[in-house]
């Protein structure tokens, strides 16, 4: 078992990573909670089919009373109407202040469940059991919760830390391949912005990871959690240091918006966005040509798209104007300053489009 501590003063919590660990969830609960506390396991219908029964049996064998609530899989469940139905369920069950709320699933389940845990009775214990690669390496670290509203992504939310995160890397074996690859984009991003050794490791071992070799999955997920938790520990409330995590995301968000969130998965758009950001970084003298080649080669070898189609570039402008991370008339664009390091480079949207057109 690998244990990583997310160091946030009183809210410090562990991330426990091990193959097969879902089956030991009962023991992990007994170490921390009294069996008098009821447990709500929230999951989606895909994950429920594969994992819910095991988790509930493990909890019940340990002596916990457990309820389940299954939402429809997919982004459309990230809305207040769904949250409200779960509140109804908790109230009907007379769930007390000590109810333990567990999110079993990908980032959608994680974001919605942690939002519910952070608001029901002004906050109840939350446990994350992430089952997608994206959730294991990214969304389960950092405490961002939330739902979409009126077409705005993640516009209603809180920052709320779990009691612990339990990652079972065996869950990745049932994940659809395209979902897995999309998660790999965030993995590559972590290396590209924070850790040159980890990036080099990915260059040598990406095939082992794609083949789900256990040791490589443990290292990859563990290192990513460590990297993100270091960033979060520096900046829990999303001010400065966390911003480099948006590497590749300016172009990715614009691309997702332009294509109505249907054409590219988020990770695919991030892959294209990272290569675009690397090329812009090279054009303005922030990194070397080799830094660009290495990122493009790794992402392509993994099987992710890397090409920003020309016809999108001019259309990007409106989306760049709408960029959430704008300060005044400038976008806080994240540039690559060499493999393993990144920086914030304020740039006007028109200038960015000009640079992208030239790459
Ligand atoms: N809170 C944060 O910091 C943060 C960071 C990044 C992304 N997010 C959010 O995460 C969400 C995306 O998360 P995601 O990519 O995990 O998507 P997801 O939760 O929709 O999961 C993807 C699909 O895989 C299925 N699935 C999950 N685990 C499985 C398994 N082990 N085997 C088989 N199928 C499985 C799900 O049912 C779903 O159909 C977005 O809503 C995004 O906003 C949050
Ligand atoms: Zn992302």
Short mmCIF file of N, CA and C in Angstrom, two decimals, residues 216-337:
data_model
loop_
_atom_site.label_atom_id
_atom_site.label_comp_id
_atom_site.label_asym_id
_atom_site.label_seq_id
_atom_site.Cartn_x
_atom_site.Cartn_y
_atom_site.Cartn_z
N UNK A 216 3.50 -0.41 -12.42
CA UNK A 216 3.51 0.87 -13.14
C UNK A 216 2.27 1.70 -12.82
N UNK A 217 1.14 1.02 -12.66
CA UNK A 217 -0.07 1.77 -12.29
C UNK A 217 0.09 2.38 -10.90
N UNK A 218 0.65 1.60 -9.98
CA UNK A 218 0.83 2.12 -8.62
C UNK A 218 1.76 3.32 -8.62
N UNK A 219 2.85 3.21 -9.37
CA UNK A 219 3.79 4.34 -9.43
C UNK A 219 3.14 5.56 -10.08
N UNK A 220 2.45 5.33 -11.20
CA UNK A 220 1.88 6.44 -11.94
C UNK A 220 0.82 7.17 -11.12
N UNK A 221 -0.12 6.40 -10.59
CA UNK A 221 -1.19 7.02 -9.82
C UNK A 221 -0.60 7.69 -8.57
N UNK A 222 0.30 6.98 -7.90
CA UNK A 222 0.91 7.52 -6.69
C UNK A 222 1.68 8.81 -6.95
N UNK A 223 2.51 8.80 -7.98
CA UNK A 223 3.32 10.00 -8.26
C UNK A 223 2.43 11.18 -8.63
N UNK A 224 1.38 10.89 -9.41
CA UNK A 224 0.47 11.99 -9.79
C UNK A 224 -0.24 12.56 -8.57
N UNK A 225 -0.71 11.68 -7.68
CA UNK A 225 -1.37 12.18 -6.46
C UNK A 225 -0.39 13.01 -5.65
N UNK A 226 0.86 12.55 -5.57
CA UNK A 226 1.87 13.29 -4.81
C UNK A 226 2.10 14.66 -5.44
N UNK A 227 2.25 14.67 -6.76
CA UNK A 227 2.50 15.94 -7.45
C UNK A 227 1.35 16.91 -7.26
N UNK A 228 0.12 16.41 -7.46
CA UNK A 228 -1.01 17.33 -7.32
C UNK A 228 -1.18 17.76 -5.87
N UNK A 229 -0.94 16.83 -4.95
CA UNK A 229 -1.14 17.20 -3.55
C UNK A 229 -0.08 18.21 -3.10
N UNK A 230 1.12 18.15 -3.66
CA UNK A 230 2.12 19.19 -3.35
C UNK A 230 1.63 20.56 -3.80
N UNK A 231 1.03 20.59 -4.98
CA UNK A 231 0.53 21.87 -5.50
C UNK A 231 -0.62 22.38 -4.64
N UNK A 232 -1.53 21.45 -4.29
CA UNK A 232 -2.70 21.84 -3.51
C UNK A 232 -2.28 22.31 -2.10
N UNK A 233 -1.30 21.61 -1.52
CA UNK A 233 -0.85 21.97 -0.18
C UNK A 233 -0.31 23.40 -0.17
N UNK A 234 0.24 23.80 -1.29
CA UNK A 234 0.78 25.15 -1.40
C UNK A 234 -0.35 26.17 -1.53
N UNK A 235 -1.46 25.72 -2.08
CA UNK A 235 -2.47 26.67 -2.53
C UNK A 235 -3.85 26.05 -2.52
N UNK A 236 -4.40 25.77 -1.30
CA UNK A 236 -5.66 25.04 -1.22
C UNK A 236 -6.80 25.78 -1.93
N UNK A 237 -6.80 27.09 -1.86
CA UNK A 237 -7.97 27.83 -2.35
C UNK A 237 -7.79 28.40 -3.75
N UNK A 238 -6.94 27.73 -4.55
CA UNK A 238 -6.95 27.98 -5.98
C UNK A 238 -6.49 29.38 -6.37
N UNK A 239 -5.48 29.89 -5.73
CA UNK A 239 -5.08 31.24 -6.09
C UNK A 239 -3.92 31.24 -7.09
N UNK A 240 -2.72 30.93 -6.59
CA UNK A 240 -1.57 31.14 -7.46
C UNK A 240 -0.97 29.83 -7.98
N UNK A 241 -0.37 29.07 -7.04
CA UNK A 241 0.41 27.90 -7.45
C UNK A 241 -0.42 26.91 -8.26
N UNK A 242 -1.71 26.78 -7.89
CA UNK A 242 -2.55 25.79 -8.57
C UNK A 242 -2.74 26.09 -10.04
N UNK A 243 -2.49 27.35 -10.40
CA UNK A 243 -2.83 27.74 -11.77
C UNK A 243 -2.06 26.95 -12.83
N UNK A 244 -0.83 26.53 -12.51
CA UNK A 244 -0.07 25.78 -13.53
C UNK A 244 -0.74 24.45 -13.89
N UNK A 245 -1.63 23.97 -13.02
CA UNK A 245 -2.37 22.74 -13.35
C UNK A 245 -3.25 22.94 -14.59
N UNK A 246 -3.44 24.20 -14.97
CA UNK A 246 -4.25 24.47 -16.17
C UNK A 246 -3.44 24.41 -17.46
N UNK A 247 -2.22 23.89 -17.37
CA UNK A 247 -1.41 23.74 -18.58
C UNK A 247 -2.21 22.97 -19.63
N UNK A 248 -2.28 23.50 -20.83
CA UNK A 248 -3.02 22.85 -21.92
C UNK A 248 -4.51 23.10 -21.87
N UNK A 249 -5.00 23.67 -20.76
CA UNK A 249 -6.45 23.76 -20.57
C UNK A 249 -7.09 24.99 -21.21
N UNK A 250 -6.30 26.03 -21.49
CA UNK A 250 -6.91 27.22 -22.13
C UNK A 250 -7.45 26.82 -23.50
N UNK A 251 -6.59 26.21 -24.30
CA UNK A 251 -7.01 25.77 -25.63
C UNK A 251 -8.00 24.61 -25.49
N UNK A 252 -7.79 23.73 -24.53
CA UNK A 252 -8.70 22.57 -24.36
C UNK A 252 -10.12 23.04 -24.09
N UNK A 253 -10.28 23.97 -23.15
CA UNK A 253 -11.64 24.42 -22.82
C UNK A 253 -12.29 25.09 -24.03
N UNK A 254 -11.50 25.89 -24.76
CA UNK A 254 -12.05 26.55 -25.94
C UNK A 254 -12.47 25.50 -26.98
N UNK A 255 -11.64 24.51 -27.16
CA UNK A 255 -11.92 23.45 -28.14
C UNK A 255 -13.16 22.64 -27.73
N UNK A 256 -13.27 22.35 -26.45
CA UNK A 256 -14.45 21.61 -25.98
C UNK A 256 -15.71 22.45 -26.20
N UNK A 257 -15.62 23.74 -25.91
CA UNK A 257 -16.77 24.64 -26.09
C UNK A 257 -17.17 24.73 -27.56
N UNK A 258 -16.16 24.90 -28.41
CA UNK A 258 -16.42 25.03 -29.85
C UNK A 258 -17.10 23.81 -30.44
N UNK A 259 -16.79 22.66 -29.89
CA UNK A 259 -17.32 21.41 -30.46
C UNK A 259 -18.48 20.88 -29.61
N UNK A 260 -19.05 21.77 -28.80
CA UNK A 260 -20.25 21.42 -28.04
C UNK A 260 -20.04 20.28 -27.05
N UNK A 261 -18.81 20.10 -26.57
CA UNK A 261 -18.49 19.05 -25.59
C UNK A 261 -18.85 17.65 -26.09
N UNK A 262 -18.92 17.49 -27.42
CA UNK A 262 -19.32 16.17 -27.94
C UNK A 262 -18.17 15.48 -28.68
N UNK A 263 -17.34 16.28 -29.32
CA UNK A 263 -16.36 15.68 -30.22
C UNK A 263 -15.16 15.09 -29.46
N UNK A 264 -14.60 15.90 -28.58
CA UNK A 264 -13.41 15.46 -27.83
C UNK A 264 -13.76 15.14 -26.40
N UNK A 265 -13.15 14.11 -25.86
CA UNK A 265 -13.20 13.94 -24.41
C UNK A 265 -12.26 14.99 -23.82
N UNK A 266 -12.49 15.34 -22.54
CA UNK A 266 -11.68 16.39 -21.93
C UNK A 266 -10.18 16.12 -22.09
N UNK A 267 -9.75 14.89 -21.78
CA UNK A 267 -8.33 14.56 -21.86
C UNK A 267 -7.78 14.69 -23.27
N UNK A 268 -8.60 14.36 -24.25
CA UNK A 268 -8.14 14.49 -25.65
C UNK A 268 -7.91 15.96 -25.98
N UNK A 269 -8.85 16.80 -25.53
CA UNK A 269 -8.69 18.24 -25.77
C UNK A 269 -7.47 18.78 -25.03
N UNK A 270 -7.21 18.24 -23.84
CA UNK A 270 -6.04 18.68 -23.07
C UNK A 270 -4.75 18.28 -23.79
N UNK A 271 -4.77 17.11 -24.40
CA UNK A 271 -3.59 16.66 -25.14
C UNK A 271 -3.28 17.63 -26.29
N UNK A 272 -4.31 17.98 -27.05
CA UNK A 272 -4.13 18.94 -28.14
C UNK A 272 -3.69 20.29 -27.57
N UNK A 273 -4.32 20.68 -26.46
CA UNK A 273 -4.02 21.96 -25.84
C UNK A 273 -2.60 22.05 -25.31
N UNK A 274 -2.08 20.92 -24.81
CA UNK A 274 -0.70 20.93 -24.28
C UNK A 274 0.30 21.12 -25.41
N UNK A 275 0.07 20.41 -26.51
CA UNK A 275 1.01 20.54 -27.63
C UNK A 275 0.95 21.97 -28.18
N UNK A 276 -0.26 22.52 -28.26
CA UNK A 276 -0.40 23.91 -28.72
C UNK A 276 0.34 24.86 -27.76
N UNK A 277 0.16 24.62 -26.46
CA UNK A 277 0.81 25.49 -25.46
C UNK A 277 2.34 25.35 -25.55
N UNK A 278 2.80 24.12 -25.79
CA UNK A 278 4.25 23.91 -25.89
C UNK A 278 4.79 24.67 -27.11
N UNK A 279 4.04 24.63 -28.21
CA UNK A 279 4.50 25.31 -29.42
C UNK A 279 4.49 26.82 -29.24
N UNK A 280 3.48 27.33 -28.56
CA UNK A 280 3.46 28.77 -28.26
C UNK A 280 4.66 29.12 -27.36
N UNK A 281 4.93 28.25 -26.39
CA UNK A 281 6.05 28.50 -25.48
C UNK A 281 7.37 28.57 -26.25
N UNK A 282 7.51 27.68 -27.22
CA UNK A 282 8.71 27.70 -28.06
C UNK A 282 8.77 29.00 -28.87
N UNK A 283 7.62 29.39 -29.43
CA UNK A 283 7.58 30.59 -30.28
C UNK A 283 7.96 31.85 -29.50
N UNK A 284 7.66 31.88 -28.21
CA UNK A 284 7.99 33.09 -27.45
C UNK A 284 9.26 32.88 -26.61
N UNK A 285 10.00 31.85 -26.94
CA UNK A 285 11.32 31.66 -26.34
C UNK A 285 11.33 31.13 -24.92
N UNK A 286 10.25 30.44 -24.52
CA UNK A 286 10.21 29.94 -23.14
C UNK A 286 10.76 28.52 -23.01
N UNK A 287 10.73 27.74 -24.11
CA UNK A 287 11.25 26.37 -24.01
C UNK A 287 11.95 26.00 -25.32
N UNK A 288 12.56 24.83 -25.34
CA UNK A 288 13.32 24.43 -26.53
C UNK A 288 12.47 23.57 -27.46
N UNK A 289 12.94 23.42 -28.70
CA UNK A 289 12.22 22.59 -29.67
C UNK A 289 12.15 21.15 -29.16
N UNK A 290 13.20 20.69 -28.48
CA UNK A 290 13.20 19.32 -27.96
C UNK A 290 12.09 19.13 -26.91
N UNK A 291 11.84 20.16 -26.10
CA UNK A 291 10.75 20.06 -25.10
C UNK A 291 9.41 19.85 -25.78
N UNK A 292 9.23 20.48 -26.93
CA UNK A 292 7.97 20.34 -27.67
C UNK A 292 7.88 18.95 -28.27
N UNK A 293 8.97 18.53 -28.91
CA UNK A 293 8.99 17.21 -29.57
C UNK A 293 8.68 16.10 -28.56
N UNK A 294 9.28 16.19 -27.39
CA UNK A 294 9.09 15.12 -26.40
C UNK A 294 7.62 15.02 -25.96
N UNK A 295 6.99 16.14 -25.75
CA UNK A 295 5.58 16.10 -25.32
C UNK A 295 4.69 15.56 -26.43
N UNK A 296 4.93 16.06 -27.65
CA UNK A 296 4.10 15.63 -28.78
C UNK A 296 4.28 14.12 -29.02
N UNK A 297 5.53 13.67 -28.96
CA UNK A 297 5.83 12.27 -29.23
C UNK A 297 5.18 11.36 -28.18
N UNK A 298 5.32 11.75 -26.92
CA UNK A 298 4.75 10.91 -25.86
C UNK A 298 3.23 10.82 -25.99
N UNK A 299 2.58 11.96 -26.16
CA UNK A 299 1.12 11.96 -26.24
C UNK A 299 0.64 11.15 -27.45
N UNK A 300 1.35 11.32 -28.57
CA UNK A 300 0.95 10.58 -29.77
C UNK A 300 1.18 9.08 -29.58
N UNK A 301 2.30 8.72 -28.98
CA UNK A 301 2.58 7.28 -28.75
C UNK A 301 1.51 6.66 -27.85
N UNK A 302 1.04 7.44 -26.91
CA UNK A 302 0.00 6.92 -26.01
C UNK A 302 -1.30 6.68 -26.77
N UNK A 303 -1.48 7.42 -27.86
CA UNK A 303 -2.70 7.25 -28.65
C UNK A 303 -3.64 8.43 -28.53
N UNK A 304 -3.11 9.56 -28.06
CA UNK A 304 -3.95 10.76 -27.90
C UNK A 304 -3.80 11.69 -29.11
N UNK A 305 -4.85 12.45 -29.43
CA UNK A 305 -4.73 13.40 -30.54
C UNK A 305 -3.84 14.58 -30.13
N UNK A 306 -3.11 15.14 -31.08
CA UNK A 306 -2.21 16.26 -30.74
C UNK A 306 -2.35 17.43 -31.70
N UNK A 307 -3.13 17.25 -32.77
CA UNK A 307 -3.15 18.27 -33.81
C UNK A 307 -4.32 19.23 -33.60
N UNK A 308 -3.99 20.51 -33.56
CA UNK A 308 -5.05 21.53 -33.47
C UNK A 308 -5.42 21.90 -34.90
N UNK A 309 -6.63 21.55 -35.29
CA UNK A 309 -7.00 21.78 -36.69
C UNK A 309 -7.13 23.27 -36.97
N UNK A 310 -6.58 23.64 -38.13
CA UNK A 310 -6.47 25.07 -38.49
C UNK A 310 -7.82 25.78 -38.43
N UNK A 311 -8.89 25.09 -38.90
CA UNK A 311 -10.17 25.80 -38.98
C UNK A 311 -10.73 26.18 -37.60
N UNK A 312 -10.20 25.54 -36.55
CA UNK A 312 -10.66 25.90 -35.21
C UNK A 312 -10.02 27.20 -34.71
N UNK A 313 -8.83 27.49 -35.23
CA UNK A 313 -8.02 28.52 -34.56
C UNK A 313 -8.71 29.89 -34.53
N UNK A 314 -9.24 30.34 -35.68
CA UNK A 314 -9.88 31.65 -35.67
C UNK A 314 -11.14 31.67 -34.82
N UNK A 315 -11.82 30.51 -34.83
CA UNK A 315 -13.05 30.45 -34.03
C UNK A 315 -12.77 30.45 -32.52
N UNK A 316 -11.51 30.25 -32.16
CA UNK A 316 -11.17 30.15 -30.74
C UNK A 316 -11.33 31.48 -30.00
N UNK A 317 -11.24 32.57 -30.76
CA UNK A 317 -11.14 33.89 -30.13
C UNK A 317 -12.27 34.16 -29.13
N UNK A 318 -13.53 33.92 -29.55
CA UNK A 318 -14.67 34.20 -28.65
C UNK A 318 -14.53 33.41 -27.35
N UNK A 319 -14.11 32.14 -27.51
CA UNK A 319 -13.98 31.29 -26.32
C UNK A 319 -12.83 31.77 -25.44
N UNK A 320 -11.78 32.30 -26.06
CA UNK A 320 -10.67 32.79 -25.25
C UNK A 320 -11.08 34.06 -24.49
N UNK A 321 -11.93 34.88 -25.10
CA UNK A 321 -12.44 36.06 -24.39
C UNK A 321 -13.23 35.65 -23.15
N UNK A 322 -13.92 34.52 -23.28
CA UNK A 322 -14.77 34.07 -22.17
C UNK A 322 -13.98 33.30 -21.11
N UNK A 323 -12.66 33.14 -21.31
CA UNK A 323 -11.84 32.34 -20.40
C UNK A 323 -12.00 32.82 -18.95
N UNK A 324 -12.33 31.83 -18.09
CA UNK A 324 -12.55 32.15 -16.67
C UNK A 324 -11.32 32.75 -16.02
N UNK A 325 -10.14 32.35 -16.51
CA UNK A 325 -8.91 32.74 -15.83
C UNK A 325 -8.34 34.05 -16.37
N UNK A 326 -9.23 34.86 -16.98
CA UNK A 326 -8.76 36.13 -17.50
C UNK A 326 -8.57 37.14 -16.38
N UNK A 327 -7.54 37.94 -16.50
CA UNK A 327 -7.38 39.05 -15.56
C UNK A 327 -7.31 40.30 -16.43
N UNK A 328 -8.31 41.19 -16.31
CA UNK A 328 -8.38 42.34 -17.21
C UNK A 328 -8.55 41.84 -18.62
N UNK A 329 -7.72 42.34 -19.53
CA UNK A 329 -7.88 41.88 -20.92
C UNK A 329 -6.85 40.81 -21.27
N UNK A 330 -6.24 40.22 -20.25
CA UNK A 330 -5.25 39.18 -20.53
C UNK A 330 -5.64 37.81 -19.98
N UNK A 331 -5.26 36.79 -20.73
CA UNK A 331 -5.47 35.41 -20.28
C UNK A 331 -4.22 34.98 -19.51
N UNK A 332 -4.43 34.26 -18.41
CA UNK A 332 -3.28 33.74 -17.66
C UNK A 332 -2.87 32.41 -18.31
N UNK A 333 -2.14 32.52 -19.40
CA UNK A 333 -1.79 31.33 -20.19
C UNK A 333 -0.61 30.61 -19.52
N UNK A 334 -0.70 29.27 -19.43
CA UNK A 334 0.40 28.53 -18.80
C UNK A 334 1.37 28.09 -19.90
N UNK A 335 2.62 28.52 -19.76
CA UNK A 335 3.64 28.13 -20.74
C UNK A 335 4.57 27.09 -20.15
N UNK A 336 5.18 26.31 -21.05
CA UNK A 336 6.18 25.33 -20.67
C UNK A 336 7.53 26.05 -20.62
N UNK A 337 8.23 25.87 -19.51
CA UNK A 337 9.56 26.49 -19.42
C UNK A 337 10.63 25.40 -19.32
#
